[in-house]
Short mmCIF file of C-alpha atoms in Angstrom, two decimals:
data_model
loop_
_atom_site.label_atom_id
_atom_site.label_comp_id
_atom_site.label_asym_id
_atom_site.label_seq_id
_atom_site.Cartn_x
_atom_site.Cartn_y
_atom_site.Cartn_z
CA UNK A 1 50.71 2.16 -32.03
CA UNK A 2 47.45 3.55 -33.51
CA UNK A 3 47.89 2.43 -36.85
CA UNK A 4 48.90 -0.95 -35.55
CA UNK A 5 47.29 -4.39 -37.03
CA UNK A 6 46.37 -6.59 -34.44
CA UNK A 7 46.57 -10.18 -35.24
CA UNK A 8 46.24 -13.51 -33.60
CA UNK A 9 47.73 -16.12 -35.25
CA UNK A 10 46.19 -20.14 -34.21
CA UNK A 11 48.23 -22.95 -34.69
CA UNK A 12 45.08 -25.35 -34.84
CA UNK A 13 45.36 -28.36 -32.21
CA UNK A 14 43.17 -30.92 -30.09
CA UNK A 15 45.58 -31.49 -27.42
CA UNK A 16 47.43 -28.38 -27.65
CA UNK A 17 45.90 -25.39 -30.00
CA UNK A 18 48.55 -22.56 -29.88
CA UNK A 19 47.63 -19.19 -29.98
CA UNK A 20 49.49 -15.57 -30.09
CA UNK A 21 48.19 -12.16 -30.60
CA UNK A 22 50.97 -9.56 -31.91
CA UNK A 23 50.45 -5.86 -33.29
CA UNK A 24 52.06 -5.05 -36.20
CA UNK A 25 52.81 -1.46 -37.87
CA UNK A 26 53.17 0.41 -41.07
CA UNK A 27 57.02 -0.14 -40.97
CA UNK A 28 56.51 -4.14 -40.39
CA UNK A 29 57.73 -3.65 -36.67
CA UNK A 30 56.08 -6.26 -33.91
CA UNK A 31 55.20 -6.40 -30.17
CA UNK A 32 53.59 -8.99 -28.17
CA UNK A 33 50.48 -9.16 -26.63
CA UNK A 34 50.06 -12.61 -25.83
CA UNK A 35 50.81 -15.39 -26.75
CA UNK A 36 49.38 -19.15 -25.26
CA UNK A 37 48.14 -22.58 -25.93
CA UNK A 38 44.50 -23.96 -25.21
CA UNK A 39 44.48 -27.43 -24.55
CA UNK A 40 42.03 -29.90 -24.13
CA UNK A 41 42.30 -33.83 -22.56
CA UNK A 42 43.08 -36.45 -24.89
CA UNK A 43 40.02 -38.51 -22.49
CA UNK A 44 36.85 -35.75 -23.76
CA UNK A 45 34.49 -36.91 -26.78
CA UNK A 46 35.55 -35.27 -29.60
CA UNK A 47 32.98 -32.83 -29.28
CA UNK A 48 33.66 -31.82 -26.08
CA UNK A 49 37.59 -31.27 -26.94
CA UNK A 50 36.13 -29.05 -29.60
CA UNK A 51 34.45 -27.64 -27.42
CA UNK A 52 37.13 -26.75 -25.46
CA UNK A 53 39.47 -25.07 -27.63
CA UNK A 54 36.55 -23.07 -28.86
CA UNK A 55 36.26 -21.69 -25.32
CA UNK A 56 39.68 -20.96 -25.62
CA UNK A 57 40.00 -19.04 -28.70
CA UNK A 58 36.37 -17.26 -27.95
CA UNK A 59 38.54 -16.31 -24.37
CA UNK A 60 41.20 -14.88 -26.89
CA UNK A 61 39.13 -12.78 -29.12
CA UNK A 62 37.18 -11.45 -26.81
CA UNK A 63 39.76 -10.25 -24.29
CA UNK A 64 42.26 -9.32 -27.35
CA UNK A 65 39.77 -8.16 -30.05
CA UNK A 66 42.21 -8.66 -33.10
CA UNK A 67 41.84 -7.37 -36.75
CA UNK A 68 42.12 -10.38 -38.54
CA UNK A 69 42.58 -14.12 -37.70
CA UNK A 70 45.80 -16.25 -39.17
CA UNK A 71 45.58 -19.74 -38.83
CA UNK A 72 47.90 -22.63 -40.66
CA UNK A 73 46.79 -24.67 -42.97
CA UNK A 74 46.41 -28.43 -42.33
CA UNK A 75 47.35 -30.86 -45.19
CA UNK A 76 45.97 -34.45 -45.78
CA UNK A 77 49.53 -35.37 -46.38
CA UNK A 78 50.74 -34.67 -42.36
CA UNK A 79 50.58 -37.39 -39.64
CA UNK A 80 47.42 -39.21 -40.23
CA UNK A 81 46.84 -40.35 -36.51
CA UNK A 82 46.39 -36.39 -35.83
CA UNK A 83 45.46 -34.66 -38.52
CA UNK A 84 41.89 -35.00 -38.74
CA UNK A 85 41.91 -33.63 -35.32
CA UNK A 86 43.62 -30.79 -36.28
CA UNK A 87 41.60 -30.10 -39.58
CA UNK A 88 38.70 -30.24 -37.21
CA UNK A 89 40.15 -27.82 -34.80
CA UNK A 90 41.72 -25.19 -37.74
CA UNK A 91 37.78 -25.55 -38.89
CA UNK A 92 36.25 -24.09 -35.35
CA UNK A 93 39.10 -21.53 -35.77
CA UNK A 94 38.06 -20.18 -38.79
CA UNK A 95 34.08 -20.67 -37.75
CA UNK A 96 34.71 -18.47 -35.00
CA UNK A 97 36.25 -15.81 -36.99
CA UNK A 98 33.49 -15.75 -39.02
CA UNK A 99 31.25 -15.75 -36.11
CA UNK A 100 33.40 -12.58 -34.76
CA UNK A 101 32.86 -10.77 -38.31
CA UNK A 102 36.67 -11.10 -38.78
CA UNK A 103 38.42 -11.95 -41.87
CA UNK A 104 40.24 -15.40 -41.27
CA UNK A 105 43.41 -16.37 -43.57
CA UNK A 106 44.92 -19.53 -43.70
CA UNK A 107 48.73 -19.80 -44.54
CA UNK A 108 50.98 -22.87 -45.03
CA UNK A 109 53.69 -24.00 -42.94
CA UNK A 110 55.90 -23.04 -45.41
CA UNK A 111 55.22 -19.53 -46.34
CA UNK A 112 55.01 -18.50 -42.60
CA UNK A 113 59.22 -20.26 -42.31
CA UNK A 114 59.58 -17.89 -45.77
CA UNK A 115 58.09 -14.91 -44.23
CA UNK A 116 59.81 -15.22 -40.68
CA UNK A 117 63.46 -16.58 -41.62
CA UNK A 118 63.00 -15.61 -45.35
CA UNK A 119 63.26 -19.69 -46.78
CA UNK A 120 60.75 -22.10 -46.63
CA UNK A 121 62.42 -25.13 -45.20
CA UNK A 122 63.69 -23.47 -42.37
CA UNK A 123 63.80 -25.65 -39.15
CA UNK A 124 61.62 -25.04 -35.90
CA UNK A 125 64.18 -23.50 -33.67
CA UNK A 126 65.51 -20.99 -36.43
CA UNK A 127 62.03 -19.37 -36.75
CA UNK A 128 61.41 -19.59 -32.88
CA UNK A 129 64.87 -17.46 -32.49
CA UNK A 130 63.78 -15.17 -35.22
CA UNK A 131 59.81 -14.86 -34.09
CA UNK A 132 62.00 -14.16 -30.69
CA UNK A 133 64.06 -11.48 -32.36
CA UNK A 134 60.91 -9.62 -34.03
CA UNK A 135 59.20 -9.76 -31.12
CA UNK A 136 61.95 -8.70 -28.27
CA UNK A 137 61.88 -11.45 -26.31
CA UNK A 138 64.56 -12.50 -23.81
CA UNK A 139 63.74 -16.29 -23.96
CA UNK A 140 62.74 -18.35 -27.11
CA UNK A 141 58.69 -18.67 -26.80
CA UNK A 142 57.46 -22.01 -24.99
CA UNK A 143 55.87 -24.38 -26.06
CA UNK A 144 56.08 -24.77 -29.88
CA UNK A 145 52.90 -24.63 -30.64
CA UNK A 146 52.88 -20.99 -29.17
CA UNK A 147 56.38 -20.09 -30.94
CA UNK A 148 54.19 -21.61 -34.21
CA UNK A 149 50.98 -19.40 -33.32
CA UNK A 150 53.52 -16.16 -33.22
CA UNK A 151 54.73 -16.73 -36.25
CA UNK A 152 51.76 -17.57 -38.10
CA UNK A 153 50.66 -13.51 -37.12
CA UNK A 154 53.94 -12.28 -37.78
CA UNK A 155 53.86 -13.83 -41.35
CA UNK A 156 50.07 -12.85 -41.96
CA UNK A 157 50.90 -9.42 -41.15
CA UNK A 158 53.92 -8.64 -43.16
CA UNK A 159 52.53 -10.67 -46.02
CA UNK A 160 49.55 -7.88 -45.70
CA UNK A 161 52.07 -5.21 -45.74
CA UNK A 162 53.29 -5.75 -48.88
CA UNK A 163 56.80 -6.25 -50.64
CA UNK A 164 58.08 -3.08 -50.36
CA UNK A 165 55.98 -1.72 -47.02
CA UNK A 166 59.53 -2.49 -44.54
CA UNK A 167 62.15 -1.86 -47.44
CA UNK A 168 62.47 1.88 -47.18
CA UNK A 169 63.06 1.88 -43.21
CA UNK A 170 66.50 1.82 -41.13
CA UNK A 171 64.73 -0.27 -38.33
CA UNK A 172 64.23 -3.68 -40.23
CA UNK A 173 64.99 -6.80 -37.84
CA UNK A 174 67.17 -9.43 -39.48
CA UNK A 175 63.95 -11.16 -40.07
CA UNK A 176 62.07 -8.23 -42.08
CA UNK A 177 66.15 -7.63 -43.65
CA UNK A 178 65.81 -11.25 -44.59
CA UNK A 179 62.27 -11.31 -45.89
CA UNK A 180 62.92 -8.27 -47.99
CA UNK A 181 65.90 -10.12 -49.47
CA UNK A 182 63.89 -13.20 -50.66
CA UNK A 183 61.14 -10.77 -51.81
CA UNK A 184 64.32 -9.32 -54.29
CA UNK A 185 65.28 -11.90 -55.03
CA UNK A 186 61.97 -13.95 -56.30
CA UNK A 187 60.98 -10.77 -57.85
CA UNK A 188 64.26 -10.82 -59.80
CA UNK A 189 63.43 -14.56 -61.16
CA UNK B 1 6.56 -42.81 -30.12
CA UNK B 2 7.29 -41.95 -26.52
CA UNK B 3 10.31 -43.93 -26.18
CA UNK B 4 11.77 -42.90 -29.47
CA UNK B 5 15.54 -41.74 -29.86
CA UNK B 6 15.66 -38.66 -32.25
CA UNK B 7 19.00 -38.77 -33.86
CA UNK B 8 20.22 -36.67 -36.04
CA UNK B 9 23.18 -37.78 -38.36
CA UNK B 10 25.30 -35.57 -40.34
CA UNK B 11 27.25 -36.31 -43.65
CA UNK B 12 30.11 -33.61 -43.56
CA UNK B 13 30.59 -31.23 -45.88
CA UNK B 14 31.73 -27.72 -46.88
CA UNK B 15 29.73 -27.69 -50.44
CA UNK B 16 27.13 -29.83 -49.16
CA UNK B 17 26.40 -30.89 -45.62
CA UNK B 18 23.83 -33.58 -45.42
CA UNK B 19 21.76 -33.79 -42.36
CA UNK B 20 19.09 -36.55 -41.49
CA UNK B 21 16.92 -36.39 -38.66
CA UNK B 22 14.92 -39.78 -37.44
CA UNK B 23 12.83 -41.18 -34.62
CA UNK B 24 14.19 -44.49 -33.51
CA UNK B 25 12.14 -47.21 -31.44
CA UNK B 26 13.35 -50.02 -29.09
CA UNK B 27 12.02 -52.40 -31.74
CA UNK B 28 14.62 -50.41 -34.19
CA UNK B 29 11.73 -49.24 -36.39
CA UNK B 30 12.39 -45.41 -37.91
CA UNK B 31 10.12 -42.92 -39.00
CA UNK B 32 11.97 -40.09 -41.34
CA UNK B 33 11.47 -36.57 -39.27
CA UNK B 34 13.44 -34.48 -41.68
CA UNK B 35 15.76 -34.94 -44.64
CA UNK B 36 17.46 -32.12 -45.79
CA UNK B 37 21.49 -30.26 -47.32
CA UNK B 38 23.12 -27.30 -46.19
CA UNK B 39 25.01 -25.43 -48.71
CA UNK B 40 27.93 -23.18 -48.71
CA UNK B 41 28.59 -21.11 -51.92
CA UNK B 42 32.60 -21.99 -53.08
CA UNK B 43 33.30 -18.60 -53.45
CA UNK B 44 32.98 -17.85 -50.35
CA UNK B 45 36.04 -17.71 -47.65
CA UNK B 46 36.54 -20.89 -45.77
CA UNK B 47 35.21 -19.04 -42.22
CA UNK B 48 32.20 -17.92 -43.96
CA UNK B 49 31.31 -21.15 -45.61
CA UNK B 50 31.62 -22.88 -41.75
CA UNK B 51 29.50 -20.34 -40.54
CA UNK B 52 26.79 -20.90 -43.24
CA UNK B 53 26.89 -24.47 -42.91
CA UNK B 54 26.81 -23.93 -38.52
CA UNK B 55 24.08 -21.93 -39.18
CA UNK B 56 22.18 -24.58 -40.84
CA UNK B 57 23.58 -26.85 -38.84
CA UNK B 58 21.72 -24.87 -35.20
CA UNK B 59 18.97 -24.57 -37.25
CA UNK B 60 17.80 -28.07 -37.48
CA UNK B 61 19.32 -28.63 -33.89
CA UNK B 62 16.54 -25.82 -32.85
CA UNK B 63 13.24 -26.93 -34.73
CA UNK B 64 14.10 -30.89 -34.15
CA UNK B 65 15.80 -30.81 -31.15
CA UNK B 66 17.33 -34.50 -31.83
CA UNK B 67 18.40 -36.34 -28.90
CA UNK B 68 22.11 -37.64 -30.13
CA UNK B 69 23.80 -36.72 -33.11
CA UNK B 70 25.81 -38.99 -35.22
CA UNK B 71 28.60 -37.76 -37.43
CA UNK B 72 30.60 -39.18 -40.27
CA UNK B 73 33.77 -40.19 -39.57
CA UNK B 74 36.09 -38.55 -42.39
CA UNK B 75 39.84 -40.54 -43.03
CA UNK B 76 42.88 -38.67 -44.46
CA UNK B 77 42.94 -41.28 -46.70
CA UNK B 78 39.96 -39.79 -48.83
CA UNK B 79 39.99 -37.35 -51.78
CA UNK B 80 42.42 -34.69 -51.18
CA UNK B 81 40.89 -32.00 -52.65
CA UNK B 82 38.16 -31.91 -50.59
CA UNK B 83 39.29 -33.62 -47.10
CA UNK B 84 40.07 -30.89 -45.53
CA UNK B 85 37.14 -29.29 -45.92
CA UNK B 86 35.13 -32.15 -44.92
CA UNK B 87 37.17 -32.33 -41.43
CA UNK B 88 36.32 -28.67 -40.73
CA UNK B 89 32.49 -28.89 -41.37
CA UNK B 90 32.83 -32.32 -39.21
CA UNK B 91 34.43 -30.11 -36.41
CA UNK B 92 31.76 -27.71 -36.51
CA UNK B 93 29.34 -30.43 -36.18
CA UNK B 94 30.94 -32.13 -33.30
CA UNK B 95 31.22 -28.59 -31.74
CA UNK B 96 27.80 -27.54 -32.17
CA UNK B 97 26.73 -31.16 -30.62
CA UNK B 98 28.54 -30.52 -27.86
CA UNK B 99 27.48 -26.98 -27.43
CA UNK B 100 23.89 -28.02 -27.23
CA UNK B 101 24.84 -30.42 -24.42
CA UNK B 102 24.04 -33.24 -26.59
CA UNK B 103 26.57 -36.67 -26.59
CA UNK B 104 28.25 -37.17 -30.11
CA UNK B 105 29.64 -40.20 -31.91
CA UNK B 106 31.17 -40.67 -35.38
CA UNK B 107 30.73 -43.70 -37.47
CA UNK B 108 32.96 -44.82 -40.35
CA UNK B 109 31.31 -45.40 -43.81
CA UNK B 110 32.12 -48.79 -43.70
CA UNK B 111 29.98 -49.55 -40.21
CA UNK B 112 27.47 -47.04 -41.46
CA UNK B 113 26.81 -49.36 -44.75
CA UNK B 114 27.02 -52.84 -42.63
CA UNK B 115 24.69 -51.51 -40.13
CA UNK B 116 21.79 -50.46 -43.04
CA UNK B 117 22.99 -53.78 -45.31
CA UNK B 118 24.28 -55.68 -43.68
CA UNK B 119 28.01 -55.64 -45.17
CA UNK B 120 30.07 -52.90 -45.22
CA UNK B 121 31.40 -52.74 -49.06
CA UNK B 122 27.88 -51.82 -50.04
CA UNK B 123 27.35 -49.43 -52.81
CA UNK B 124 25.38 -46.45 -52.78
CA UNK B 125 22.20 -47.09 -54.24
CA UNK B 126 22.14 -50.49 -51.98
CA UNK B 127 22.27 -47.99 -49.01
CA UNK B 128 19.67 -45.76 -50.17
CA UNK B 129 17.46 -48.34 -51.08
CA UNK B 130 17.31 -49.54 -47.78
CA UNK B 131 16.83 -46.28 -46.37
CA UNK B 132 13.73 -45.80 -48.52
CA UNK B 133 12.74 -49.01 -47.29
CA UNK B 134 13.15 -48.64 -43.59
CA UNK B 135 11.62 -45.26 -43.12
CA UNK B 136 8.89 -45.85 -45.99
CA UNK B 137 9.66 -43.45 -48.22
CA UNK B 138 8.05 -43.60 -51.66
CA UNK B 139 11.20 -42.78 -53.55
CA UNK B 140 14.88 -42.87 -52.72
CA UNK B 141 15.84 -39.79 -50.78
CA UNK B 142 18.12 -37.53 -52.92
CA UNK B 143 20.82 -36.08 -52.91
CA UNK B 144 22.99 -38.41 -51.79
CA UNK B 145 24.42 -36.52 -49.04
CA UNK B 146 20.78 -36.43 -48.02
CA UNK B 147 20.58 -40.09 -47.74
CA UNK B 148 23.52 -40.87 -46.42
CA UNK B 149 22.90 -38.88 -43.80
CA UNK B 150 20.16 -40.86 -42.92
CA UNK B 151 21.89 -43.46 -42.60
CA UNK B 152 24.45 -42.21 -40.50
CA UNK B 153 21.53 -41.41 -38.30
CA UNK B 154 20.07 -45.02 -38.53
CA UNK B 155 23.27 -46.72 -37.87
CA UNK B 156 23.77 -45.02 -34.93
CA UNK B 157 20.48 -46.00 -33.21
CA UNK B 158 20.49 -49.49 -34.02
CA UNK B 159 24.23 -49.85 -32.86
CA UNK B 160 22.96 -47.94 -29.60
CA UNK B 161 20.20 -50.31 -29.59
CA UNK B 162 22.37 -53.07 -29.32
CA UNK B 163 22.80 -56.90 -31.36
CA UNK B 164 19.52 -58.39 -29.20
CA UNK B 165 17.36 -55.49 -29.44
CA UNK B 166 15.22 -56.36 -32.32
CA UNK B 167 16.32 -59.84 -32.94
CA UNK B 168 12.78 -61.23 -31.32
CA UNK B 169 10.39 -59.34 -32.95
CA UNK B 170 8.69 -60.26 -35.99
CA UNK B 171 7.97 -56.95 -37.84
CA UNK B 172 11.87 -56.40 -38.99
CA UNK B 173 12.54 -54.45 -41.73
CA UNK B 174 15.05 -56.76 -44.46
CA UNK B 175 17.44 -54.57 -43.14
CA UNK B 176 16.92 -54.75 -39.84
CA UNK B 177 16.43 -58.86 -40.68
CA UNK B 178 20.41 -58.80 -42.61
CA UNK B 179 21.82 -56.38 -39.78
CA UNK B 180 20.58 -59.08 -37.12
CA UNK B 181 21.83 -62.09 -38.93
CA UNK B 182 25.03 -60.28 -39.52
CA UNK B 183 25.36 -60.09 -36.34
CA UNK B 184 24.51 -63.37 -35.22
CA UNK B 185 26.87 -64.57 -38.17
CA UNK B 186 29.80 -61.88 -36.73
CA UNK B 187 29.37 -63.20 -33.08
CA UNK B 188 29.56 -67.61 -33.93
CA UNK B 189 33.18 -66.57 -35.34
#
């Protein structure tokens, strides 16, 4: 466990801002540390809810001290009735990483499905079953937005690793099996 | 001056973050306290620029200790390239609002321009120039972020103020004059 990365991954929210903290090692294998959402009520000022979360996340780093900070990108082209709210949220994510001298990455929704199921358009449930598998858990994290905050570490720390950090081992999960697959099979292209 | 409200209004941004702080009386008259942009260098990653502009942000929260502040609403609707960014440094503004205990409110550009015009498809030099004329300045304030700032600041004290608030007095700025017959005009329909 020494040379483990510690990540926490934040799926950015108002009304629900998920967050998980994994380690990761050399060989790309994962264990949970936490994993949770920070909410805040849809009635608060805007500031306020802000305000909230950033409790939340401040809660977070300073009782998990992670390496680095993962956090998905928000596009102007998602639901428009909530994605202000979530740019504004992803943006006191990254603020407090700063703040916490900790590098801060942002990945999209896409490359963390690539990096946990090993395609892109994979559906929720498949990378909740594989962030499940990675991680050893007996039940399928709860809510989504937790599941989403897991894999957002997961695929910030393998991405780190490298293509061919988990491709020598014996131990690969079917997710790292899978990921190294793609990673053949783009580099092939 | 004693029963001024010191606002201080924020134009969003991750490049450049315009902030405007005024003194506003019952009678709606302003007097400019400080005009001024916070820059973040592009290069730098997206945490780091949020915690440049934050820090520019407490600093003029510190030396003019404003009373409200009054944000810039940003829409998913607007440039692409940069929305995102503008929703982040909005979220840090709201956040550090609410961190200094002080209440928050965002205005859209369109109530921001028929609060200073008095119609809200003005242009941008028709904003300014009313800005120059209602705080006194000699010249239009530049940049542009600059001004509009101010006017996010302005439109938020005379909308607190309320439609009656200045309508009897006879010193009224022509803006003040077209906001109050707007107004009038707005509540015969």
């Amino acid at each position: 466990m020494a040379s483990a990365l510690r990540v926490l991954g934040i799926d950015p929210g108002l009304t629900r801002c998920g967050v998980g903290v994994v380690d990761v090692r050399a060989d790309r294998s994962a264990s949970l540390v936490h994993v949770g959402v920070v909410r805040s009520a849809t009635d608060l000022p805007i500031g306020e809810r802000l305000a909230v979360i950033a409790a939340g996340l401040r809660g977070v780093l300073a009782e998990h001290s992670p390496d680095v900070v993962a956090v998905e990108r928000v596009f102007a082209q998602q639901n428009r009735n909530t994605v202000m709210g979530t740019a504004q949220a992803s943006g006191v994510a990254l603020l407090l990483a700063a703040e916490h001298g900790l590098p801060a990455a942002t990945h999209t929704p896409s490359e963390v499905k690539a990096a946990i199921t090993g395609y892109g358009s994979a559906d929720k449930l498949q990378v909740q079953t594989m962030v499940a598998r990675v991680l050893r858990l007996d039940a399928l994290p709860q809510p989504a937005d937790a599941a989403d905050a897991l894999a957002i570490a997961l695929c910030h720390a393998w991405r780190r690793c490298g293509p061919s950090a988990g491709s020598g081992g014996g131990a690969l999960t079917p997710a790292q099996r899978a990921w190294a697959d793609a990673e053949r099979a783009a580099a092939r292209r």
